[in-house]
mmCIF file of C-alpha atoms and ligand atoms in Angstrom:
data_model
loop_
_atom_site.group_PDB
_atom_site.id
_atom_site.type_symbol
_atom_site.label_atom_id
_atom_site.label_comp_id
_atom_site.label_asym_id
_atom_site.label_seq_id
_atom_site.Cartn_x
_atom_site.Cartn_y
_atom_site.Cartn_z
ATOM 1 C CA ALA A 1 158.164 122.788 14.006
ATOM 2 C CA ASP A 2 155.889 121.183 16.599
ATOM 3 C CA ALA A 3 157.859 123.181 19.151
ATOM 4 C CA ASP A 4 156.751 126.309 17.316
ATOM 5 C CA LEU A 5 153.081 125.348 17.598
ATOM 6 C CA ASP A 6 153.678 124.572 21.245
ATOM 7 C CA GLY A 7 155.259 127.976 21.804
ATOM 8 C CA ALA A 8 152.311 129.668 20.109
ATOM 9 C CA ARG A 9 149.899 127.706 22.290
ATOM 10 C CA THR A 10 151.778 128.984 25.355
ATOM 11 C CA VAL A 11 151.534 132.561 24.067
ATOM 12 C CA LEU A 12 147.770 132.089 23.716
ATOM 13 C CA GLN A 13 147.521 130.716 27.255
ATOM 14 C CA LEU A 14 149.489 133.672 28.623
ATOM 15 C CA SER A 15 147.312 136.032 26.575
ATOM 16 C CA GLN A 16 144.265 134.461 28.171
ATOM 17 C CA GLN A 17 145.850 135.038 31.592
ATOM 18 C CA ARG A 18 146.608 138.651 30.663
ATOM 19 C CA LEU A 19 143.043 139.232 29.474
ATOM 20 C CA SER A 20 141.599 137.708 32.623
ATOM 21 C CA PHE A 21 142.999 140.718 34.536
ATOM 22 C CA MET A 22 140.970 143.176 32.480
ATOM 23 C CA ARG A 23 137.757 143.003 34.457
ATOM 24 C CA THR A 24 139.741 144.082 37.524
ATOM 25 C CA VAL A 25 141.507 146.821 35.524
ATOM 26 C CA MET A 26 138.139 148.119 34.326
ATOM 27 C CA ALA A 27 136.683 148.026 37.833
ATOM 28 C CA ALA A 28 139.557 150.194 39.072
ATOM 29 C CA LYS A 29 139.045 152.680 36.222
ATOM 30 C CA TRP A 30 135.285 152.675 36.731
ATOM 31 C CA ALA A 31 135.685 153.651 40.377
ATOM 32 C CA SER A 32 138.172 156.433 39.623
ATOM 33 C CA ARG A 33 136.397 157.593 36.435
ATOM 34 C CA ALA A 34 139.603 156.998 34.502
ATOM 35 C CA PRO A 35 139.374 156.352 30.743
ATOM 36 C CA ILE A 36 140.033 152.859 29.388
ATOM 37 C CA GLU A 37 142.830 154.005 27.117
ATOM 38 C CA ASP A 38 146.077 155.129 28.751
ATOM 39 C CA LEU A 39 148.563 155.927 25.995
ATOM 40 C CA ALA A 40 151.510 156.518 28.362
ATOM 41 C CA GLN A 41 150.968 153.071 29.873
ATOM 42 C CA GLU A 42 150.670 151.550 26.393
ATOM 43 C CA ALA A 43 153.974 153.141 25.381
ATOM 44 C CA SER A 44 155.699 151.673 28.403
ATOM 45 C CA VAL A 45 154.219 148.210 27.705
ATOM 46 C CA LEU A 46 155.440 148.408 24.085
ATOM 47 C CA ASP A 47 158.913 149.581 25.173
ATOM 48 C CA ALA A 48 159.188 146.634 27.564
ATOM 49 C CA ALA A 49 158.050 144.314 24.760
ATOM 50 C CA ARG A 50 160.703 145.629 22.352
ATOM 51 C CA ALA A 51 163.406 145.293 25.006
ATOM 52 C CA ALA A 52 162.297 141.742 25.863
ATOM 53 C CA GLY A 53 162.385 140.869 22.160
ATOM 54 C CA THR A 54 165.827 142.326 21.573
ATOM 55 C CA GLU A 55 167.241 140.507 24.619
ATOM 56 C CA ARG A 56 166.018 137.236 23.138
ATOM 57 C CA GLY A 57 167.242 137.807 19.593
ATOM 58 C CA LEU A 58 163.780 138.523 18.185
ATOM 59 C CA GLY A 59 162.854 141.356 15.869
ATOM 60 C CA PRO A 60 161.729 143.971 18.397
ATOM 61 C CA GLU A 61 158.995 145.379 16.171
ATOM 62 C CA THR A 62 157.526 141.922 15.611
ATOM 63 C CA VAL A 63 157.296 141.421 19.378
ATOM 64 C CA ALA A 64 155.806 144.904 19.776
ATOM 65 C CA GLY A 65 153.282 143.819 17.116
ATOM 66 C CA VAL A 66 152.080 141.007 19.394
ATOM 67 C CA PHE A 67 151.747 143.415 22.303
ATOM 68 C CA ALA A 68 149.860 145.946 20.182
ATOM 69 C CA GLN A 69 147.288 143.157 19.742
ATOM 70 C CA GLU A 70 147.376 142.306 23.461
ATOM 71 C CA ILE A 71 146.602 145.958 24.219
ATOM 72 C CA SER A 72 143.867 146.184 21.629
ATOM 73 C CA ALA A 73 142.313 142.988 23.031
ATOM 74 C CA ALA A 74 142.569 144.395 26.571
ATOM 75 C CA LYS A 75 140.596 147.476 25.557
ATOM 76 C CA VAL A 76 137.877 145.402 23.863
ATOM 77 C CA VAL A 77 137.405 143.391 27.058
ATOM 78 C CA GLN A 78 137.392 146.513 29.269
ATOM 79 C CA LEU A 79 134.847 148.170 26.984
ATOM 80 C CA GLY A 80 132.706 145.054 27.303
ATOM 81 C CA TRP A 81 132.652 145.366 31.079
ATOM 82 C CA GLY A 82 132.115 149.133 30.917
ATOM 83 C CA SER A 83 129.085 148.665 28.655
ATOM 84 C CA GLN A 84 127.739 145.976 30.927
ATOM 85 C CA TRP A 85 128.013 148.256 33.985
ATOM 86 C CA LEU A 86 126.546 151.235 32.139
ATOM 87 C CA LEU A 87 123.511 149.187 31.190
ATOM 88 C CA HIS A 88 123.039 147.230 34.385
ATOM 89 C CA GLY A 89 125.053 149.064 37.036
ATOM 90 C CA TYR A 90 128.270 148.177 38.806
ATOM 91 C CA PRO A 91 127.796 145.164 41.109
ATOM 92 C CA ALA A 92 126.533 146.265 44.531
ATOM 93 C CA ASP A 93 129.149 146.237 47.290
ATOM 94 C CA GLU A 94 131.957 145.035 45.031
ATOM 95 C CA PRO A 95 135.080 146.877 46.205
ATOM 96 C CA ALA A 96 137.126 148.986 43.798
ATOM 97 C CA PRO A 97 140.475 147.358 43.016
ATOM 98 C CA ASP A 98 143.743 149.276 42.925
ATOM 99 C CA LEU A 99 145.145 149.702 39.409
ATOM 100 C CA THR A 100 148.693 150.147 40.704
ATOM 101 C CA ALA A 101 148.443 146.696 42.294
ATOM 102 C CA VAL A 102 147.229 144.974 39.110
ATOM 103 C CA ARG A 103 149.618 146.479 36.583
ATOM 104 C CA PRO A 104 152.750 144.779 37.953
ATOM 105 C CA GLN A 105 150.979 141.426 37.643
ATOM 106 C CA ILE A 106 150.189 142.203 34.012
ATOM 107 C CA ALA A 107 153.760 143.400 33.399
ATOM 108 C CA ALA A 108 155.142 140.150 34.829
ATOM 109 C CA LEU A 109 153.599 138.304 31.880
ATOM 110 C CA THR A 110 155.670 140.250 29.330
ATOM 111 C CA PRO A 111 158.925 138.282 29.750
ATOM 112 C CA GLN A 112 156.957 135.041 29.854
ATOM 113 C CA ILE A 113 155.232 135.864 26.584
ATOM 114 C CA ALA A 114 158.587 136.863 25.053
ATOM 115 C CA ASP A 115 160.120 133.536 26.189
ATOM 116 C CA ALA A 116 157.340 131.621 24.474
ATOM 117 C CA LEU A 117 157.671 133.746 21.321
ATOM 118 C CA VAL A 118 161.312 132.660 20.981
ATOM 119 C CA ARG A 119 160.007 129.182 20.229
ATOM 120 C CA THR A 120 157.658 130.433 17.485
ATOM 121 C CA ASP A 121 160.069 132.082 15.074
ATOM 122 C CA ARG A 122 159.822 129.192 12.576
ATOM 123 C CA LEU A 123 156.033 129.041 12.629
ATOM 124 C CA ASN A 124 156.054 130.200 9.022
ATOM 125 C CA CYS A 125 157.482 126.760 8.195
ATOM 126 C CA VAL A 126 154.602 124.880 9.845
ATOM 127 C CA ARG A 127 151.854 123.588 7.565
ATOM 128 C CA ARG A 128 148.469 125.219 8.049
ATOM 129 C CA ALA A 129 149.799 127.028 11.099
ATOM 130 C CA ARG A 130 147.251 129.851 10.916
ATOM 131 C CA ALA A 131 144.205 127.576 10.692
ATOM 132 C CA ARG A 132 145.533 125.371 13.470
ATOM 133 C CA LEU A 133 146.235 128.316 15.753
ATOM 134 C CA LEU A 134 142.866 129.924 15.105
ATOM 135 C CA ARG A 135 141.244 126.696 16.230
ATOM 136 C CA GLU A 136 143.442 126.605 19.363
ATOM 137 C CA ALA A 137 142.762 130.280 20.107
ATOM 138 C CA LYS A 138 139.033 129.636 20.209
ATOM 139 C CA ILE A 139 139.594 126.990 22.877
ATOM 140 C CA ILE A 140 142.246 128.837 24.889
ATOM 141 C CA VAL A 141 141.269 132.530 24.736
ATOM 142 C CA THR A 142 137.854 132.486 26.346
ATOM 143 C CA THR A 143 137.743 135.689 28.407
ATOM 144 C CA GLN A 144 134.324 137.298 28.294
ATOM 145 C CA TYR A 145 133.926 139.892 25.488
ATOM 146 C CA VAL A 146 136.797 138.470 23.438
ATOM 147 C CA THR A 147 135.726 138.279 19.787
ATOM 148 C CA ALA A 148 136.857 136.209 16.804
ATOM 149 C CA ARG A 149 138.506 139.343 15.487
ATOM 150 C CA VAL A 150 140.538 139.738 18.689
ATOM 151 C CA ARG A 151 141.711 136.116 18.423
ATOM 152 C CA ARG A 152 142.607 136.617 14.768
ATOM 153 C CA GLY A 153 144.640 139.704 15.633
ATOM 154 C CA LEU A 154 146.631 137.791 18.238
ATOM 155 C CA VAL A 155 147.262 134.779 15.993
ATOM 156 C CA ASP A 156 148.342 136.887 13.018
ATOM 157 C CA ALA A 157 150.739 138.926 15.161
ATOM 158 C CA ILE A 158 152.255 135.716 16.592
ATOM 159 C CA LEU A 159 152.740 134.432 13.040
ATOM 160 C CA ARG A 160 154.706 137.568 12.161
ATOM 161 C CA VAL A 161 157.286 137.177 14.958
ATOM 162 C CA ARG A 162 160.771 136.635 13.564
ATOM 163 C CA GLY A 163 164.326 136.361 14.721
ATOM 164 C CA ALA A 164 166.315 139.568 14.423
ATOM 165 C CA SER A 165 168.818 138.082 11.965
ATOM 166 C CA ARG A 166 168.400 136.273 8.652
ATOM 167 C CA ARG A 167 166.753 132.899 8.845
ATOM 168 C CA ALA A 168 167.734 129.608 7.329
ATOM 169 C CA PRO A 169 165.274 128.171 4.796
ATOM 170 C CA CYS A 170 162.376 126.041 6.055
ATOM 171 C CA ALA A 171 163.858 122.794 4.758
ATOM 172 C CA GLY A 172 164.836 120.658 7.729
ATOM 173 C CA VAL A 173 162.634 122.496 10.226
HETATM 174 C C1 ISJ B 201 145.391 147.302 30.719
HETATM 175 C C2 ISJ B 201 145.198 148.628 30.712
HETATM 176 O O1 ISJ B 201 144.323 149.258 29.797
HETATM 177 C C3 ISJ B 201 144.712 149.590 28.476
HETATM 178 C C4 ISJ B 201 145.494 148.464 27.912
HETATM 179 C C5 ISJ B 201 146.843 148.377 28.181
HETATM 180 C C6 ISJ B 201 147.547 147.052 28.100
HETATM 181 O O2 ISJ B 201 146.953 146.097 27.599
HETATM 182 O O3 ISJ B 201 148.702 146.953 28.554
HETATM 183 C C7 ISJ B 201 147.562 149.534 28.591
HETATM 184 C C8 ISJ B 201 146.931 150.745 28.740
HETATM 185 C C9 ISJ B 201 145.481 150.928 28.477
HETATM 186 O O4 ISJ B 201 145.324 151.615 27.244
HETATM 187 C C10 ISJ B 201 145.855 149.504 31.693
HETATM 188 O O5 ISJ B 201 145.458 150.682 31.755
HETATM 189 O O6 ISJ B 201 146.751 149.041 32.426
#
């Protein structure tokens, strides 16, 4: 069961890494006047998440549920930067990044997150798992513009991840 908490901690660390790309993503969109939300890109992220889950014996929709929260978090952070630049201007002489260069780096985190999720499928057997993870999330997920609600969304989605087949009872976990 401690392994499950450990796996969840790793997912939170990788989520923090993923969110730390979002300032760059927003800068690229700002320069090209592209909207924050890109539904085609979201669909491809969710497809990759389902496939990664299935490959690892996880319920694909439960893995997609985690990535739905990753995406929602990503948009909150981008909106934070967009608001900041609307109010105060985009930083002088900061070059515009290339979105097509950043997205592969973000995509590379998907299998890593899925690997860590494999270790969390018995989290439901861990005492006070939600409270413990919320406390961890506050320490680990510190990207600017992340809110308590964003952290809660991530933690709750992690707690819902399950193996694809029927589970043994918690006794002995
Ligand atoms: C990160 C991006 O912004 C948004 C968030 C996404 C994500 O978290 O994967 C995908 C598409 C966008 O709605 C992006 O456009 O790549």
